[in-house]
Rosetta silent file (secondary structure, phi, psi, omega in degrees, C-alpha in Angstrom):
SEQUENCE: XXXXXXXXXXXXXXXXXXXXXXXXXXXXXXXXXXXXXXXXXXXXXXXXXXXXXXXXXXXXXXXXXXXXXXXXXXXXXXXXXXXXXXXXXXXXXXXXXXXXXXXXXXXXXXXXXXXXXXXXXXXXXXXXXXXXXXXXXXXXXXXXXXXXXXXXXXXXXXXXXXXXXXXXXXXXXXXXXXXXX
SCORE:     score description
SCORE:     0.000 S_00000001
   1 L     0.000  157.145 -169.281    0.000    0.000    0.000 S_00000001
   2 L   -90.006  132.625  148.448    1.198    3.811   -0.734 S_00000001
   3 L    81.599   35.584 -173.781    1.328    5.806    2.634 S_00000001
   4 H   -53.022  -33.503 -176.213    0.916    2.831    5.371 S_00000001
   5 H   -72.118  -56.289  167.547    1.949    4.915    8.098 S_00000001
   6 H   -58.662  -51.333  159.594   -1.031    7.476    7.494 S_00000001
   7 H   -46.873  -54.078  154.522   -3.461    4.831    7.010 S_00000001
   8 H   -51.004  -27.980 -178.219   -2.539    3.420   10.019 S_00000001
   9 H   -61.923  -51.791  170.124   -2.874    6.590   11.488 S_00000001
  10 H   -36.106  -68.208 -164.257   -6.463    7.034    9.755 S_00000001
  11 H   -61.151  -47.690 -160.278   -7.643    3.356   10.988 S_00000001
  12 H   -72.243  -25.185  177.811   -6.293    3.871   14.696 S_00000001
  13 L    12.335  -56.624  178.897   -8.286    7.204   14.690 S_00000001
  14 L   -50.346  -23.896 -127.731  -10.808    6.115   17.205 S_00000001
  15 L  -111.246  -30.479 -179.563   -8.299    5.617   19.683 S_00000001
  16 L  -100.494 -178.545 -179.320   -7.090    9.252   19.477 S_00000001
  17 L  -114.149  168.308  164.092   -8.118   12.690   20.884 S_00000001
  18 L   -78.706  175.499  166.677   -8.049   16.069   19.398 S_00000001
  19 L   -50.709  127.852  168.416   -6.088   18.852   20.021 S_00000001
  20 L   -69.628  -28.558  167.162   -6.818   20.637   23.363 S_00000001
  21 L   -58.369   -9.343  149.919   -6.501   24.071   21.192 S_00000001
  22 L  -103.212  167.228 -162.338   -9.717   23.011   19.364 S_00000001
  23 L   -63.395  148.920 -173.377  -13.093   24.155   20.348 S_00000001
  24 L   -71.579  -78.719  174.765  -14.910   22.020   23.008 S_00000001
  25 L    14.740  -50.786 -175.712  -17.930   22.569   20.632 S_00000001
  26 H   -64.024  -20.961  160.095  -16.703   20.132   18.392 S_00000001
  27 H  -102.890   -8.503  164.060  -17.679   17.149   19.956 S_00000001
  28 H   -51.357  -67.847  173.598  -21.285   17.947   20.687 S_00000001
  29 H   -25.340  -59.415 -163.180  -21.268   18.765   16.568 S_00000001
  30 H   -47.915  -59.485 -170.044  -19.166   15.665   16.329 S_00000001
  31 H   -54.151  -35.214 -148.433  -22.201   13.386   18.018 S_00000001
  32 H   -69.554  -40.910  171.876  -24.889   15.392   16.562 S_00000001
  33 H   -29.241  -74.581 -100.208  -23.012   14.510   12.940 S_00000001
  34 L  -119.109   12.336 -160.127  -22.254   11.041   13.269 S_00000001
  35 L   -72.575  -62.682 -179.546  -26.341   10.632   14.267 S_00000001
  36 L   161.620  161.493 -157.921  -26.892    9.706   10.638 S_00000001
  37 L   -67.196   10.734 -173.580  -26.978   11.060    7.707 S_00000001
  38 L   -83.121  -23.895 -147.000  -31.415   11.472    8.006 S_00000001
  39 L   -52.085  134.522  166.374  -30.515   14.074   10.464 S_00000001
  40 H   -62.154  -41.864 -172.527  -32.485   17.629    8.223 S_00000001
  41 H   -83.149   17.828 -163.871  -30.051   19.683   10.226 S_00000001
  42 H   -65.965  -42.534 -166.303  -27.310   17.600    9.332 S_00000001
  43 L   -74.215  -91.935 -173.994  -25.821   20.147    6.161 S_00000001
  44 H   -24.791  -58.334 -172.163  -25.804   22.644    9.101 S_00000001
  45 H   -81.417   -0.264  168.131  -23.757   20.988   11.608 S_00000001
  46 H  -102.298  -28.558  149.087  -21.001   20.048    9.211 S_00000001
  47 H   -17.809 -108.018  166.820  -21.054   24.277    8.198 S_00000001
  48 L     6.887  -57.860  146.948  -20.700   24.658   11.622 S_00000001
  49 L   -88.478 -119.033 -137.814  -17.567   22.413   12.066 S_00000001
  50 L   -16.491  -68.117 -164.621  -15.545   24.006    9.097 S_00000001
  51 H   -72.630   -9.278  162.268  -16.133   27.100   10.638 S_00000001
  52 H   -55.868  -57.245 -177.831  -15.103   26.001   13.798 S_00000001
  53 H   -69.496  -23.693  168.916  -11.596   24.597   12.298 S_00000001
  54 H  -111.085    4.600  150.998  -11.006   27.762   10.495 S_00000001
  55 L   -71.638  149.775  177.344  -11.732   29.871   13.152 S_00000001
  56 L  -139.862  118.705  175.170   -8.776   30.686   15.354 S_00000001
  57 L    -3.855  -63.832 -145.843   -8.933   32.489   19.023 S_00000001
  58 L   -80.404   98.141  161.549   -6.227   34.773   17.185 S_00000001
  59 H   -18.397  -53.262  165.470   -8.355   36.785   14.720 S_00000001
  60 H   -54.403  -47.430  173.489   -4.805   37.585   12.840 S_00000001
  61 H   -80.030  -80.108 -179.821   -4.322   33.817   12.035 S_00000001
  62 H    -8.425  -55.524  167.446   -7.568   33.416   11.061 S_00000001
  63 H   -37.321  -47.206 -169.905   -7.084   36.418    8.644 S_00000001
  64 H   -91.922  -48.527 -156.909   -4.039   34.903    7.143 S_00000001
  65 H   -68.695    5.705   91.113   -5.344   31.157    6.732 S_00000001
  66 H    13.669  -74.085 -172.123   -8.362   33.207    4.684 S_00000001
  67 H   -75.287  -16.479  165.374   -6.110   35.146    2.571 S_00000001
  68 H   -45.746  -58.614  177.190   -4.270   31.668    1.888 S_00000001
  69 H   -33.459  -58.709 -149.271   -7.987   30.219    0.766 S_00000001
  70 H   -75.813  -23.391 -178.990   -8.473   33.037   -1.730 S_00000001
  71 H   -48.164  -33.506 -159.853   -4.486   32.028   -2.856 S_00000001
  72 H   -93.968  -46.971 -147.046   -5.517   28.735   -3.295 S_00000001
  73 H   -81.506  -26.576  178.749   -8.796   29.311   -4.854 S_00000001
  74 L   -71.417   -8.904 -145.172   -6.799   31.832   -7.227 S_00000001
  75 L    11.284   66.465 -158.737   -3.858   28.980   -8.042 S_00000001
  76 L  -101.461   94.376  152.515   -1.554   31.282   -6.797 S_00000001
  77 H  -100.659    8.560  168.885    0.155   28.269   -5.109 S_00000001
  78 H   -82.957  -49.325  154.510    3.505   29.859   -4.409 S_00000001
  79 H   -28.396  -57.516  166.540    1.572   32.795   -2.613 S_00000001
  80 H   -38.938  -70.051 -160.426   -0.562   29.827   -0.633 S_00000001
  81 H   -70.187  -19.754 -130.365    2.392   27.792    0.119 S_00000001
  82 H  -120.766  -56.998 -178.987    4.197   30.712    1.239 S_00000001
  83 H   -64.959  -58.736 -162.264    1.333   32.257    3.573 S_00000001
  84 H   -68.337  -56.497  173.911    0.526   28.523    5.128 S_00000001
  85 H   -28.843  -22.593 -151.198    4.410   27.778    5.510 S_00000001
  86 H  -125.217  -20.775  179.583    4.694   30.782    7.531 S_00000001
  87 H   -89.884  -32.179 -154.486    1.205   30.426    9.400 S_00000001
  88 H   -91.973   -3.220  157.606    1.585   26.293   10.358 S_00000001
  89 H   -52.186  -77.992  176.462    5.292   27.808   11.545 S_00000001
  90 H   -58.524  -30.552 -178.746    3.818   30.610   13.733 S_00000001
  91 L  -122.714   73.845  175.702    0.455   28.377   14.866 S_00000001
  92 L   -54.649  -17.769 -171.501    1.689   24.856   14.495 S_00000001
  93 L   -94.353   -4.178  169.670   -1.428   23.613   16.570 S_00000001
  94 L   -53.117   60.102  177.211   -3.686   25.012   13.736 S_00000001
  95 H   -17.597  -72.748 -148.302   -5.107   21.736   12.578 S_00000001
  96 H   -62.138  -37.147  177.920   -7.008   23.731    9.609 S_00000001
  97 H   -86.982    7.090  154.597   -4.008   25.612    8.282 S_00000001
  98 H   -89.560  -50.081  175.335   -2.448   22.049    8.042 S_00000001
  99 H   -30.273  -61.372  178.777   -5.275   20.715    6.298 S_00000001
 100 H   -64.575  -29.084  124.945   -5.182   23.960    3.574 S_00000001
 101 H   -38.011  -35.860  165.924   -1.497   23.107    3.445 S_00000001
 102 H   -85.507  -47.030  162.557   -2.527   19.497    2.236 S_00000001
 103 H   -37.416  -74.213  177.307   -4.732   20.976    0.124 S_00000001
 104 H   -69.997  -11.009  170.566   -2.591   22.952   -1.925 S_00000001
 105 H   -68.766  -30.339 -168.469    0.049   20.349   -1.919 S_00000001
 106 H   -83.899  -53.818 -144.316   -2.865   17.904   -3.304 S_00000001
 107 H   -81.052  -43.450  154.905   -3.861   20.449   -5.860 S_00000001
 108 L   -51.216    1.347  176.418    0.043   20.917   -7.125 S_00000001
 109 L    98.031   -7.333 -140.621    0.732   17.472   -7.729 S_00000001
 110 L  -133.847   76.188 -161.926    2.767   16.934   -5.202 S_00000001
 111 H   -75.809  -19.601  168.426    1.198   13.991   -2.959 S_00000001
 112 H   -92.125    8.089  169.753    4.004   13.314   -0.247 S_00000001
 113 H  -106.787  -15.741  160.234    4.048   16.209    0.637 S_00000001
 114 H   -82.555    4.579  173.729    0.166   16.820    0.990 S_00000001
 115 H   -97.095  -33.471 -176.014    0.266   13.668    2.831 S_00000001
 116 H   -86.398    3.161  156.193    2.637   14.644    5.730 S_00000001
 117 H  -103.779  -10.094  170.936    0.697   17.956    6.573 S_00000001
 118 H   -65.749  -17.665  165.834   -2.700   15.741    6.236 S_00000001
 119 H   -83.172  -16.523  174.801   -0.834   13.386    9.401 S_00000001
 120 H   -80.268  -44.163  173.112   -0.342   16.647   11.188 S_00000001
 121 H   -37.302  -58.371 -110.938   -3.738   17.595   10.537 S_00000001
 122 H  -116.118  -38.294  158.255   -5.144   14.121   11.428 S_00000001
 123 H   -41.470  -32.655 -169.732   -2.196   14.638   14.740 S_00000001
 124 L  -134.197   -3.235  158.749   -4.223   17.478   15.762 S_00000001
 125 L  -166.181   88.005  179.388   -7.745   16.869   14.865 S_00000001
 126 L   -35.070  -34.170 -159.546   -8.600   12.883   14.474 S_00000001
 127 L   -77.591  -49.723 -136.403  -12.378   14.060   13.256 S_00000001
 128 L   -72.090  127.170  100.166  -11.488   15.679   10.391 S_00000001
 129 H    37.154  -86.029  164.758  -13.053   14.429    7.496 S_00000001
 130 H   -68.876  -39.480  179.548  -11.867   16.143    4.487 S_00000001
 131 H   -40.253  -54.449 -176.736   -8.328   15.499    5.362 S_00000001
 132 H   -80.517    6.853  116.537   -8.880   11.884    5.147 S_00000001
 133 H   -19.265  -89.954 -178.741  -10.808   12.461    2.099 S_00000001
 134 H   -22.761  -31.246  171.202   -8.059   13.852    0.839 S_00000001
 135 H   -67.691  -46.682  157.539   -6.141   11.178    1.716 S_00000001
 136 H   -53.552  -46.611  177.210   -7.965    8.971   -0.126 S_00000001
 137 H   -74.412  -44.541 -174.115   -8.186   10.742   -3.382 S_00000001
 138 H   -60.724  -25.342 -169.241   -4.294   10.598   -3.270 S_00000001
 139 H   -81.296  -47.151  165.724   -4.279    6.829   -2.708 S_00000001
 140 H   -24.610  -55.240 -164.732   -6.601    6.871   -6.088 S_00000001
 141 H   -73.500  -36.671 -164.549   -4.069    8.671   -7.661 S_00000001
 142 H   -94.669   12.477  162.020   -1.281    6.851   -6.742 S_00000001
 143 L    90.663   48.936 -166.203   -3.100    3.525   -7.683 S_00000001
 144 L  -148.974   62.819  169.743   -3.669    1.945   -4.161 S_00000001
 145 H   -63.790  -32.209 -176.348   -8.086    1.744   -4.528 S_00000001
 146 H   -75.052    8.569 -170.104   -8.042   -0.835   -1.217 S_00000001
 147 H  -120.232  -33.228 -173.959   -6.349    2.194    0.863 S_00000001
 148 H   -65.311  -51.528 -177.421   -8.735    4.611   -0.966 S_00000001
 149 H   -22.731  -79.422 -113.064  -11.457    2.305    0.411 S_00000001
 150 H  -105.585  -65.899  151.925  -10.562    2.072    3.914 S_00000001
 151 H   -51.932  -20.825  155.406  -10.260    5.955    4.150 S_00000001
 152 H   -89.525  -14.960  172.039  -13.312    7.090    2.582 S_00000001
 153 H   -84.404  -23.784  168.717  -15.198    4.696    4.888 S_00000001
 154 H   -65.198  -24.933  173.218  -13.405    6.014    8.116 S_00000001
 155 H   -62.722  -32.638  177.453  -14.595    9.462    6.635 S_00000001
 156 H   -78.713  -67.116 -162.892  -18.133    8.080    6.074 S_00000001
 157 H   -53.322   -8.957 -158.984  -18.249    6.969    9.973 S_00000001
 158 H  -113.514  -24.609  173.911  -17.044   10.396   11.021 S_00000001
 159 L  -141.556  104.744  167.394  -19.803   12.488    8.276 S_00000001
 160 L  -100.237   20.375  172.728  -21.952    9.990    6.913 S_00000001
 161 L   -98.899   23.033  143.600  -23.546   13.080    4.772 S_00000001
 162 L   -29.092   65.752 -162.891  -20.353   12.563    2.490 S_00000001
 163 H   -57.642  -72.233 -170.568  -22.848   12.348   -0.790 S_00000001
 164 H   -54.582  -29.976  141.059  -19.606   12.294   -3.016 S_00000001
 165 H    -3.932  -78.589 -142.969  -17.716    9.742   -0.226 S_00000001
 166 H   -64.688  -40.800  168.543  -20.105    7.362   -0.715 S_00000001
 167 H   -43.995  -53.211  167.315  -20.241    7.251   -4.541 S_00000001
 168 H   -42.698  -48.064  179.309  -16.593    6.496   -4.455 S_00000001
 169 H   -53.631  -36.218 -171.641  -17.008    4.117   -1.920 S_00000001
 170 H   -89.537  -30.436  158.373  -19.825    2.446   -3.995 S_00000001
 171 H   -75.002   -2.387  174.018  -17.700    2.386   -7.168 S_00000001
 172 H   -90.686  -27.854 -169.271  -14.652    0.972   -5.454 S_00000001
 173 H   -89.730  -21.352 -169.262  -16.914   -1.720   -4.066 S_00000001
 174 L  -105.025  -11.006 -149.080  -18.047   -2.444   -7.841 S_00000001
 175 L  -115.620  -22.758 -160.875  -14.900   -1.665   -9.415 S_00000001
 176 L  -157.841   77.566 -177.550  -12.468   -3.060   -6.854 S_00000001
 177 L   -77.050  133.385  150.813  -14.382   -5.514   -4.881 S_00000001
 178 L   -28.966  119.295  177.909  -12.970   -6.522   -1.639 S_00000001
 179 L   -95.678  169.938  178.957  -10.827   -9.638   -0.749 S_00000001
 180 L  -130.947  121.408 -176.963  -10.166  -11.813    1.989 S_00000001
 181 L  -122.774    0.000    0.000   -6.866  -13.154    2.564 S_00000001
């Protein structure tokens, strides 16, 4: 498999805690998520965490992981990489400005290095979701669909309103059926 150390990391998941620097909020969210995907208010409470993870106490980091987004969104990624290098420096416990780090690292091609800030992310907030998405789509890329697997379903136990998740998940299961060895 491509990236065995982060998949173990993914699969032990349960086992870990978050960051005390994210908001206590976040597990109330967490339960209400994880209800099931019937919840109506479901859409809401996954808002609700992303803005939690990209809010930061410090208004000023906030500010910067922001103007990173529009960097990113822009595919200014030497401007991105540049901003988040200098914010996951100053706020290393910022789960979300590793994740957006992983991001742009994903979106440049350039998967071992969006995989080692998605283990810092995943180091500093176990929940999150998109990382190991993210995580997943690289194991696509890199040809490893039984690793892809195994990470969009820890993402589906953690959001199971993961629409797009699930599709993968359901074409991996037709496309790449599981064995038993």
């Amino acid at each position: 498999m491509v990236f065995d150390d982060t998949l173990a990391q993914i699969l032990g998941l349960h086992q870990r805690r978050p960051a005390l620097s994210l908001p206590a909020k976040l597990d109330a969210l967490f339960a209400r998520l994880s209800a099931g995907a019937e919840d109506p208010l479901g859409f809401e409470v996954e808002d609700e965490i992303w803005e939690a993870w990209t809010t930061h106490p410090d208004p000023a980091l906030a500010a910067k992981l922001n103007e990173a987004i529009a960097a990113i969104a822009a595919a200014d990624y030497d401007r991105g990489r540049t901003l988040l290098t200098a914010l996951v420096a100053e706020a290393p416990d910022y789960a979300e400005a590793w994740n957006k780090l992983a991001t742009l690292e994903f979106l440049a091609g350039r998967d071992r290095d969006s995989v080692a800030a998605i283990a810092r992310t995943l180091e500093l907030e176990p929940r999150h979701f998109g990382a190991i998405s993210g995580f997943a789509q690289i194991c696509l890329r890199n040809g490893d669909p039984a690793a892809a697997r195994l990470a969009f379903e820890a993402a589906l136990r953690l959001n199971p309103r993961l629409t797009a998740v699930r599709i993968a998940v359901d074409e991996l299961n037709r496309t790449h059926p599981a064995t038993l060895h």
